[in-house]
Coordinates of N, CA and C in Angstrom, one line a residue:
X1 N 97.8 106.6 92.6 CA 98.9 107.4 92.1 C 98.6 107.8 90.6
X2 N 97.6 107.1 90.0 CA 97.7 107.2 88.1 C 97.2 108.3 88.3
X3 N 96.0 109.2 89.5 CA 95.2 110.1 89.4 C 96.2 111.2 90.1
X4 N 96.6 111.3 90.6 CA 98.2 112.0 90.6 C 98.8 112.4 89.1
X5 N 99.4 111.5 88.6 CA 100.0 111.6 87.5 C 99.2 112.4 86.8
X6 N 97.8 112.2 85.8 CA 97.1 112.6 85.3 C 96.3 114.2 85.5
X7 N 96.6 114.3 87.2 CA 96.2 116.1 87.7 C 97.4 116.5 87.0
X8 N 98.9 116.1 87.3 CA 99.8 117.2 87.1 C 99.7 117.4 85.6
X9 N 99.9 116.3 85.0 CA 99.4 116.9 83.1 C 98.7 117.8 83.0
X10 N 97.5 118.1 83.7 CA 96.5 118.7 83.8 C 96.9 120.0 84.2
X11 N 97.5 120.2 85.3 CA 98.1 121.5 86.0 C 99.7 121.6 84.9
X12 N 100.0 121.0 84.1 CA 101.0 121.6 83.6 C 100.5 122.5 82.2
X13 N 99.0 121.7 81.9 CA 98.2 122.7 80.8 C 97.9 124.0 81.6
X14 N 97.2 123.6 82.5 CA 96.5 124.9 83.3 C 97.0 124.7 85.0
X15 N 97.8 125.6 84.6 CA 98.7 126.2 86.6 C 97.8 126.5 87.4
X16 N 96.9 127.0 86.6 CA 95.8 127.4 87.8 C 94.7 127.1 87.8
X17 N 94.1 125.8 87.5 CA 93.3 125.4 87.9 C 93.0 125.0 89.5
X18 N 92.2 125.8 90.0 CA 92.3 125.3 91.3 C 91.6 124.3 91.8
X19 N 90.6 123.9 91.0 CA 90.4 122.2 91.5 C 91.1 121.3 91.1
X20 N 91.7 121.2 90.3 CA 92.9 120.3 89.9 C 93.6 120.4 91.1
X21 N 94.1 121.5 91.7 CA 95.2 122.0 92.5 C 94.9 121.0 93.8
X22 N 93.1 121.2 94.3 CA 92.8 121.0 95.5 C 92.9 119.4 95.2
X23 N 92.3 118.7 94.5 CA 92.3 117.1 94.2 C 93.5 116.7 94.3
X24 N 94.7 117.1 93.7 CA 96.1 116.5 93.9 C 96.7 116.8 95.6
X25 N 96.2 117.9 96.0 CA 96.3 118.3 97.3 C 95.9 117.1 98.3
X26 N 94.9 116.9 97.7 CA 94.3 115.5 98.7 C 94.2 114.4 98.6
X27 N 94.9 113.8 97.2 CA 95.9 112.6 97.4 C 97.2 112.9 97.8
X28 N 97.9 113.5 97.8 CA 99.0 113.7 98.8 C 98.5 113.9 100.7
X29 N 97.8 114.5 100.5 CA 97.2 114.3 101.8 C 97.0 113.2 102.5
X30 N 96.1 112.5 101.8 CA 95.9 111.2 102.1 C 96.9 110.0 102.3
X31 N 97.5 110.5 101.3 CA 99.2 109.3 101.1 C 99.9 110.1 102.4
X32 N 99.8 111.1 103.3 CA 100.8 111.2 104.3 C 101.8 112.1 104.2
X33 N 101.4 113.1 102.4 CA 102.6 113.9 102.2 C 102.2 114.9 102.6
X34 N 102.2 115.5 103.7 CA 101.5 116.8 104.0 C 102.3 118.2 103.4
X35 N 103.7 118.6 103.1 CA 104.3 119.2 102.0 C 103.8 119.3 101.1
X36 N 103.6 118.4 99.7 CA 103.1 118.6 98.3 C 101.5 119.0 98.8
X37 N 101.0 118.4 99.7 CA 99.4 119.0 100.0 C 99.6 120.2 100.1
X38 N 99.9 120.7 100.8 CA 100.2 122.5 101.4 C 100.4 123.2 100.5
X39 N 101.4 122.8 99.5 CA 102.0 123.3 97.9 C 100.6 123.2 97.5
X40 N 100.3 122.1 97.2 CA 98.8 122.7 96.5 C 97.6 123.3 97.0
X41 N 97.3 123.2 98.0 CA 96.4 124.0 98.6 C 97.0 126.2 98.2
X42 N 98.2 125.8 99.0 CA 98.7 127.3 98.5 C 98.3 127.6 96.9
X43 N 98.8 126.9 96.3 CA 98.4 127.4 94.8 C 96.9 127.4 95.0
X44 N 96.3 126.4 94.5 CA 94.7 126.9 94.3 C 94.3 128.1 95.4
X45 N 95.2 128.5 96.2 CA 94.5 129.7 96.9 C 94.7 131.0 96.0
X46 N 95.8 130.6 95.5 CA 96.7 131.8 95.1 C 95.5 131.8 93.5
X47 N 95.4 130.9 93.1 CA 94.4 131.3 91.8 C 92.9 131.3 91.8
X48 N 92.5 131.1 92.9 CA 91.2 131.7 93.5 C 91.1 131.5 95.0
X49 N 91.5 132.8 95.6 CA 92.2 133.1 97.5 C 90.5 133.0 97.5
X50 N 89.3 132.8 97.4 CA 88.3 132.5 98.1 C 87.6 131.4 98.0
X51 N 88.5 130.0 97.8 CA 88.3 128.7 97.5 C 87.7 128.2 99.1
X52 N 86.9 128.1 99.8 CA 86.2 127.6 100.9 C 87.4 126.3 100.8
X53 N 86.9 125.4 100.1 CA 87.7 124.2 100.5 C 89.2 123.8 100.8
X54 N 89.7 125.0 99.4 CA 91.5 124.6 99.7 C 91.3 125.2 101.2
X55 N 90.4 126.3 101.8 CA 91.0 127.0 103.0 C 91.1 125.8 104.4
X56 N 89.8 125.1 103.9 CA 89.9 124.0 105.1 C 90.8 123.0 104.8
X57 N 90.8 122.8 103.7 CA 92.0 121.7 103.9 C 93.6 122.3 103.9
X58 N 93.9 123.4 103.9 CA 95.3 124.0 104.2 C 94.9 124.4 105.8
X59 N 93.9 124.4 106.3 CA 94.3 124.7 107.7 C 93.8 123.3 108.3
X60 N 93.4 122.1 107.7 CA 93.9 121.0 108.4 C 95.2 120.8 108.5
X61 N 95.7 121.2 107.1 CA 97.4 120.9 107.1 C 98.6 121.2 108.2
X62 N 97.7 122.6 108.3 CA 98.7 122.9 108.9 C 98.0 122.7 110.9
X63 N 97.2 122.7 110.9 CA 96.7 121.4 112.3 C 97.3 120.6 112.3
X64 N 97.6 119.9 111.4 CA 98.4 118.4 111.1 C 99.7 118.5 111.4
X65 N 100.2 119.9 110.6 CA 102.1 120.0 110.8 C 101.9 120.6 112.4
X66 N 101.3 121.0 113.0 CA 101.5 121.8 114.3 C 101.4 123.2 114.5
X67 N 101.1 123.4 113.4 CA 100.8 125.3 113.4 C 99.6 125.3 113.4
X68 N 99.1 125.3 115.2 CA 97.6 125.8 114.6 C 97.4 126.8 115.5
X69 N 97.9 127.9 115.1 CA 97.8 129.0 115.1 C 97.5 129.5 113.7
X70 N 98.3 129.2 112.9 CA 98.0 129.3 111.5 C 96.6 129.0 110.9
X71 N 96.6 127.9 111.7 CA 95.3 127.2 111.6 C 93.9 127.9 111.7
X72 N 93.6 127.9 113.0 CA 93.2 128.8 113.3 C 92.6 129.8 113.0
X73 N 93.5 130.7 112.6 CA 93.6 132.3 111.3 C 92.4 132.0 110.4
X74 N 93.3 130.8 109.8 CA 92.2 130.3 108.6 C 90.6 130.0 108.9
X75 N 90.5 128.9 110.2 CA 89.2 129.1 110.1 C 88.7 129.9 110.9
X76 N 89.3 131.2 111.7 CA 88.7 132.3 111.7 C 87.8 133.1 110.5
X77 N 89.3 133.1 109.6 CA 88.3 134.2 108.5 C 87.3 133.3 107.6
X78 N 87.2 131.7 107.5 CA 86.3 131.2 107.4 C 84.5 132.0 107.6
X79 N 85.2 131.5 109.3 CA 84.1 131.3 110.4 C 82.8 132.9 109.9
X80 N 84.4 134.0 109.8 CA 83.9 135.6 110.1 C 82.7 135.5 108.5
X81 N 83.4 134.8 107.4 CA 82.7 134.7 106.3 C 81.6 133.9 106.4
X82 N 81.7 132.3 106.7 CA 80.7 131.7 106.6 C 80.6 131.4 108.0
X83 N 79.4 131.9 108.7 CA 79.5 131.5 110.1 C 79.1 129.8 110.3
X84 N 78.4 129.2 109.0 CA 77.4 128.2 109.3 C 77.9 127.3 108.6
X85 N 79.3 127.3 108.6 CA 79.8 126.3 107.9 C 80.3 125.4 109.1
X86 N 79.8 124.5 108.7 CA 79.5 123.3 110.0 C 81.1 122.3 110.2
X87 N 82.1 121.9 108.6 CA 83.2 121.8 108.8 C 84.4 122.5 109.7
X88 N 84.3 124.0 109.6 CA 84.8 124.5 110.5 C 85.1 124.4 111.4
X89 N 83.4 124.6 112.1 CA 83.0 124.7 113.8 C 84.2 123.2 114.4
X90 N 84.0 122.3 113.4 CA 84.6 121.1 113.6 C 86.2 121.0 113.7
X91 N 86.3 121.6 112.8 CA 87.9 121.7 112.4 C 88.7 122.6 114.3
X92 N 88.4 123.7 113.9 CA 88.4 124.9 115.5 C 87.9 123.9 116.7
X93 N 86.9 123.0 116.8 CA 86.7 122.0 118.2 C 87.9 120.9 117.9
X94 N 88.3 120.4 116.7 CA 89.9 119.7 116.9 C 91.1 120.1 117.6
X95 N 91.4 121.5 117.6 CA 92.4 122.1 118.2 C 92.0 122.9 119.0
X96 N 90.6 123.2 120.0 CA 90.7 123.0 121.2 C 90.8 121.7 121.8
X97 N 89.9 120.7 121.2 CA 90.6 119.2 121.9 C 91.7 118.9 122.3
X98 N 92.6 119.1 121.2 CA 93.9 118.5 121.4 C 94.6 119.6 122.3
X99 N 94.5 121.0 122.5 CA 94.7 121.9 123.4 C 94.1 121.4 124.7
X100 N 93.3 120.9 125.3 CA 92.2 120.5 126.5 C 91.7 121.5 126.8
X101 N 90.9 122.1 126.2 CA 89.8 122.9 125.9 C 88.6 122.3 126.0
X102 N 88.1 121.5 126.9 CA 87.1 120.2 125.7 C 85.9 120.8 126.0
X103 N 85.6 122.0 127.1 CA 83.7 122.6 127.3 C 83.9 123.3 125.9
X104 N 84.7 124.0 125.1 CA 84.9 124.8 124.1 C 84.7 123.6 122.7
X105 N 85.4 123.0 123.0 CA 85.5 121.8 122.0 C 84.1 121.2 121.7
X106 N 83.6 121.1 123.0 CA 82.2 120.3 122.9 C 81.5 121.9 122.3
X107 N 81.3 123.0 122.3 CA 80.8 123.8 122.1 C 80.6 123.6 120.4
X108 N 82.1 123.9 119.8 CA 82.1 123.6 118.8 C 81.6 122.7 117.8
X109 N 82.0 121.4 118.6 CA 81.7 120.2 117.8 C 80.0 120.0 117.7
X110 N 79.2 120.7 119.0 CA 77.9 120.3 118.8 C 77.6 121.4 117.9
X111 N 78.1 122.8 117.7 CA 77.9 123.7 116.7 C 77.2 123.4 115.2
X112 N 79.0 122.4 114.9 CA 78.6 121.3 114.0 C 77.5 120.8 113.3
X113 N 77.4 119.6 114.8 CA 76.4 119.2 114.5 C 75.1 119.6 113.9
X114 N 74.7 120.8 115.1 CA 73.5 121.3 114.9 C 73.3 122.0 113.2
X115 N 74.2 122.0 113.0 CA 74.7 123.1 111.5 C 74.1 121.8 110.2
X116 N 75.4 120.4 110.8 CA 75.1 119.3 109.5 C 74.9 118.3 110.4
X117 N 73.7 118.0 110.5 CA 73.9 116.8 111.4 C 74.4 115.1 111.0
X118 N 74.7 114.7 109.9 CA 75.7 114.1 109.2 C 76.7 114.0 109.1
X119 N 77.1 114.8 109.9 CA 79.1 115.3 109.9 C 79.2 114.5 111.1
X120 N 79.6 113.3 110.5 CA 79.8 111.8 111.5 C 81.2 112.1 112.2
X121 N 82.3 112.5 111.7 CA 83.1 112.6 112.5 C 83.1 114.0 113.5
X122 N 82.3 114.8 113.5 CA 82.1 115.6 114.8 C 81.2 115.0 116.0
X123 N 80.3 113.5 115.3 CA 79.6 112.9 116.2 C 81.0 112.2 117.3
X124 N 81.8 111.5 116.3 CA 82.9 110.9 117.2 C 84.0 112.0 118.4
X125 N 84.2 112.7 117.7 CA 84.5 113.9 118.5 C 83.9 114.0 119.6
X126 N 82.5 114.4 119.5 CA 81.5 114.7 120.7 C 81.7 113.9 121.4
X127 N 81.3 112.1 121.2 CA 81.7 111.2 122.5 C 83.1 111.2 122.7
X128 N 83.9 111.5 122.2 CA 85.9 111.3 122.8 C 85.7 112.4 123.8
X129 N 85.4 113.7 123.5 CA 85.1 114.4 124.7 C 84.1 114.1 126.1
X130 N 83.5 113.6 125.6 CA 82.2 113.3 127.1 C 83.0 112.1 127.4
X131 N 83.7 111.6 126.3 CA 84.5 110.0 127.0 C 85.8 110.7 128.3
X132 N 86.7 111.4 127.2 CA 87.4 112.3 128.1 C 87.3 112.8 129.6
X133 N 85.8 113.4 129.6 CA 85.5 114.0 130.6 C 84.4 113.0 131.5
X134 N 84.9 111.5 131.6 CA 84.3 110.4 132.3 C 82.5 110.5 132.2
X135 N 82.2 110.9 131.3 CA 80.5 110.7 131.2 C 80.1 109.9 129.9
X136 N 80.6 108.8 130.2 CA 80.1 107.4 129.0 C 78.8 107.1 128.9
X137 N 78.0 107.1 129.4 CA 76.4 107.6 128.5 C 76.2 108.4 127.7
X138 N 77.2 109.8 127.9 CA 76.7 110.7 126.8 C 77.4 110.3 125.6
X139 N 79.0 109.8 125.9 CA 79.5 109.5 124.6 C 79.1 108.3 124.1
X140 N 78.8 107.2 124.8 CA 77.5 106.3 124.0 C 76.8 106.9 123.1
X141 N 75.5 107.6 124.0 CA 74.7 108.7 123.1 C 75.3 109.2 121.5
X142 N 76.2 109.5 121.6 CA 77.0 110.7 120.6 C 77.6 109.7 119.6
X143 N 78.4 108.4 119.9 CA 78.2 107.5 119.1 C 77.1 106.8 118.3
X144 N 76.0 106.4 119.2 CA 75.1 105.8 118.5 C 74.3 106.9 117.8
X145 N 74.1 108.3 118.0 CA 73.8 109.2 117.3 C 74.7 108.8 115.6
X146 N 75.9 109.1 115.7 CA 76.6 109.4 114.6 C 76.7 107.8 114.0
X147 N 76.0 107.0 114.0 CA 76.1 105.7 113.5 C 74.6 105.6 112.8
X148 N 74.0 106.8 113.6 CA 72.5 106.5 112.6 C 72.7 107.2 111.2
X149 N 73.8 107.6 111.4 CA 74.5 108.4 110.1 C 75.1 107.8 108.9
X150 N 75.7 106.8 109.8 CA 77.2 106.1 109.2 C 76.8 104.6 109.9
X151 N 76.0 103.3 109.4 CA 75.9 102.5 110.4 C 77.2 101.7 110.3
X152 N 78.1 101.8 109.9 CA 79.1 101.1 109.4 C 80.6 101.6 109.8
X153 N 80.4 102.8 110.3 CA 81.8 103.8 110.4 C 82.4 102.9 111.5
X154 N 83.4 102.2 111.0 CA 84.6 101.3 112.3 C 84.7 102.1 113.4
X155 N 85.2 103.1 113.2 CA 85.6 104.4 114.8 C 84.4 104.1 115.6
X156 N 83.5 104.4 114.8 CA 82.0 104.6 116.3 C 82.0 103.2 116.6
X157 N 81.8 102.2 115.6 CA 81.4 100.9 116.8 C 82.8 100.7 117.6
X158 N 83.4 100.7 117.2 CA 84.8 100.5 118.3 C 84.7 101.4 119.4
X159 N 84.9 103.0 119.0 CA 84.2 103.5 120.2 C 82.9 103.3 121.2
X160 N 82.3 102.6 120.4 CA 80.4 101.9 121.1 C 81.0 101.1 121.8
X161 N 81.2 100.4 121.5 CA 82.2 99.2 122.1 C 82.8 98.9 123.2
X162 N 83.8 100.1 122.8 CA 84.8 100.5 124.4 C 84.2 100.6 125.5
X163 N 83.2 101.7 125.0 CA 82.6 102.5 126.3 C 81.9 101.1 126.9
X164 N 80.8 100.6 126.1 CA 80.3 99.2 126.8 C 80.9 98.6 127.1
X165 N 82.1 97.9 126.7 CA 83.2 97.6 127.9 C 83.8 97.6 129.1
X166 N 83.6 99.1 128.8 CA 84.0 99.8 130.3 C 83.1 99.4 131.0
X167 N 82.3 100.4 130.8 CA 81.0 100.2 131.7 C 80.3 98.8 132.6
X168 N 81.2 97.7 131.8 CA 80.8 96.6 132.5 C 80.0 95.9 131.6
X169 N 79.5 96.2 130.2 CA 77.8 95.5 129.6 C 79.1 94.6 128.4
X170 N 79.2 93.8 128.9 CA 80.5 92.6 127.9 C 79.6 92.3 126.6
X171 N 78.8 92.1 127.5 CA 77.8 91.3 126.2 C 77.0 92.2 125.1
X172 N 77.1 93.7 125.7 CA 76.7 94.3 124.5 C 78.1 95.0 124.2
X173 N 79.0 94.6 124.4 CA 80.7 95.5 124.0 C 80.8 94.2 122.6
X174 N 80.3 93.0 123.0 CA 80.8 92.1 122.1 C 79.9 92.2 120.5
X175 N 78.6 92.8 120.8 CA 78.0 93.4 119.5 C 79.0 94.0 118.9
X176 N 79.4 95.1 119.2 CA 80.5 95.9 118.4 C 81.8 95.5 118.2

């Protein structure tokens, strides 16, 4: 919160600074306030409307509040601008997921991939879909992919985990 405090000083010298705008945006984010996020995402758009970043994190936001249509929009005109922006592809395979869209979803998410192959949370994405769609080898796969990334990310070994669970292998579920 002190770094809260300290942006607004900042934004009360300069209103428009829009990385000030976006930083304060994403500690409220993170704290759960998705209102004051949105407020600042809007501003830093409004003092530079071709901020790549406020655009994806106002159209998480508003994925998050349930307009994702709105959503959407945004990383449409993203997409139309930067086709190869691999957050994106990611962001658009979230909300066909959560729509059950998941051959579209998997389309996207491996877009992603192929774009950043680092972008660990489109690896987890990838296996929740192949988990989804009962093919737990591949979301193994898509796990242990995205852990060569991240060996430590909790989601994937938990997800590693599950799946070996399922599957019956206890003894390698209890590694994870």
């Amino acid at each position: 919160e002190e770094a809260a405090v300290l942006l607004e000083r900042l934004l009360e010298l300069e209103p428009s600074n829009a990385p000030a705008r976006l930083a304060l945006g994403l500690i409220h984010e993170r704290a759960g306030r998705l209102d004051p996020a949105r407020v600042q995402y809007e501003a830093a758009l409004e003092a530079r409307p071709e901020y790549t970043e406020a655009m994806l994190a106002l159209g998480l936001v508003y994925h998050r509040q349930g307009e994702t249509e709105r959503a959407l929009t945004w990383y449409r005109k993203l997409l139309s601008e930067q086709p190869e922006n691999a957050r994106v592809h990611y962001g658009v395979g979230l909300i066909q997921q959560e729509s059950g869209a998941l051959v579209e979803a998997r389309e996207s998410f491996d877009r992603a991939t192929s774009i950043k192959p680092d972008l660990v949370d489109a690896w987890l994405a990838l296996g929740q879909v192949e988990e989804a769609s009962g093919a737990y080898t591949k979301a193994a796969g898509f796990y242990e992919t995205g852990l060569e990334y991240a060996d430590e990310d909790p989601r994937l070994l938990y997800a590693l985990g599950h799946i070996l669970f399922t599957k019956g292998d206890w003894f390698g579920a209890k590694g994870y």
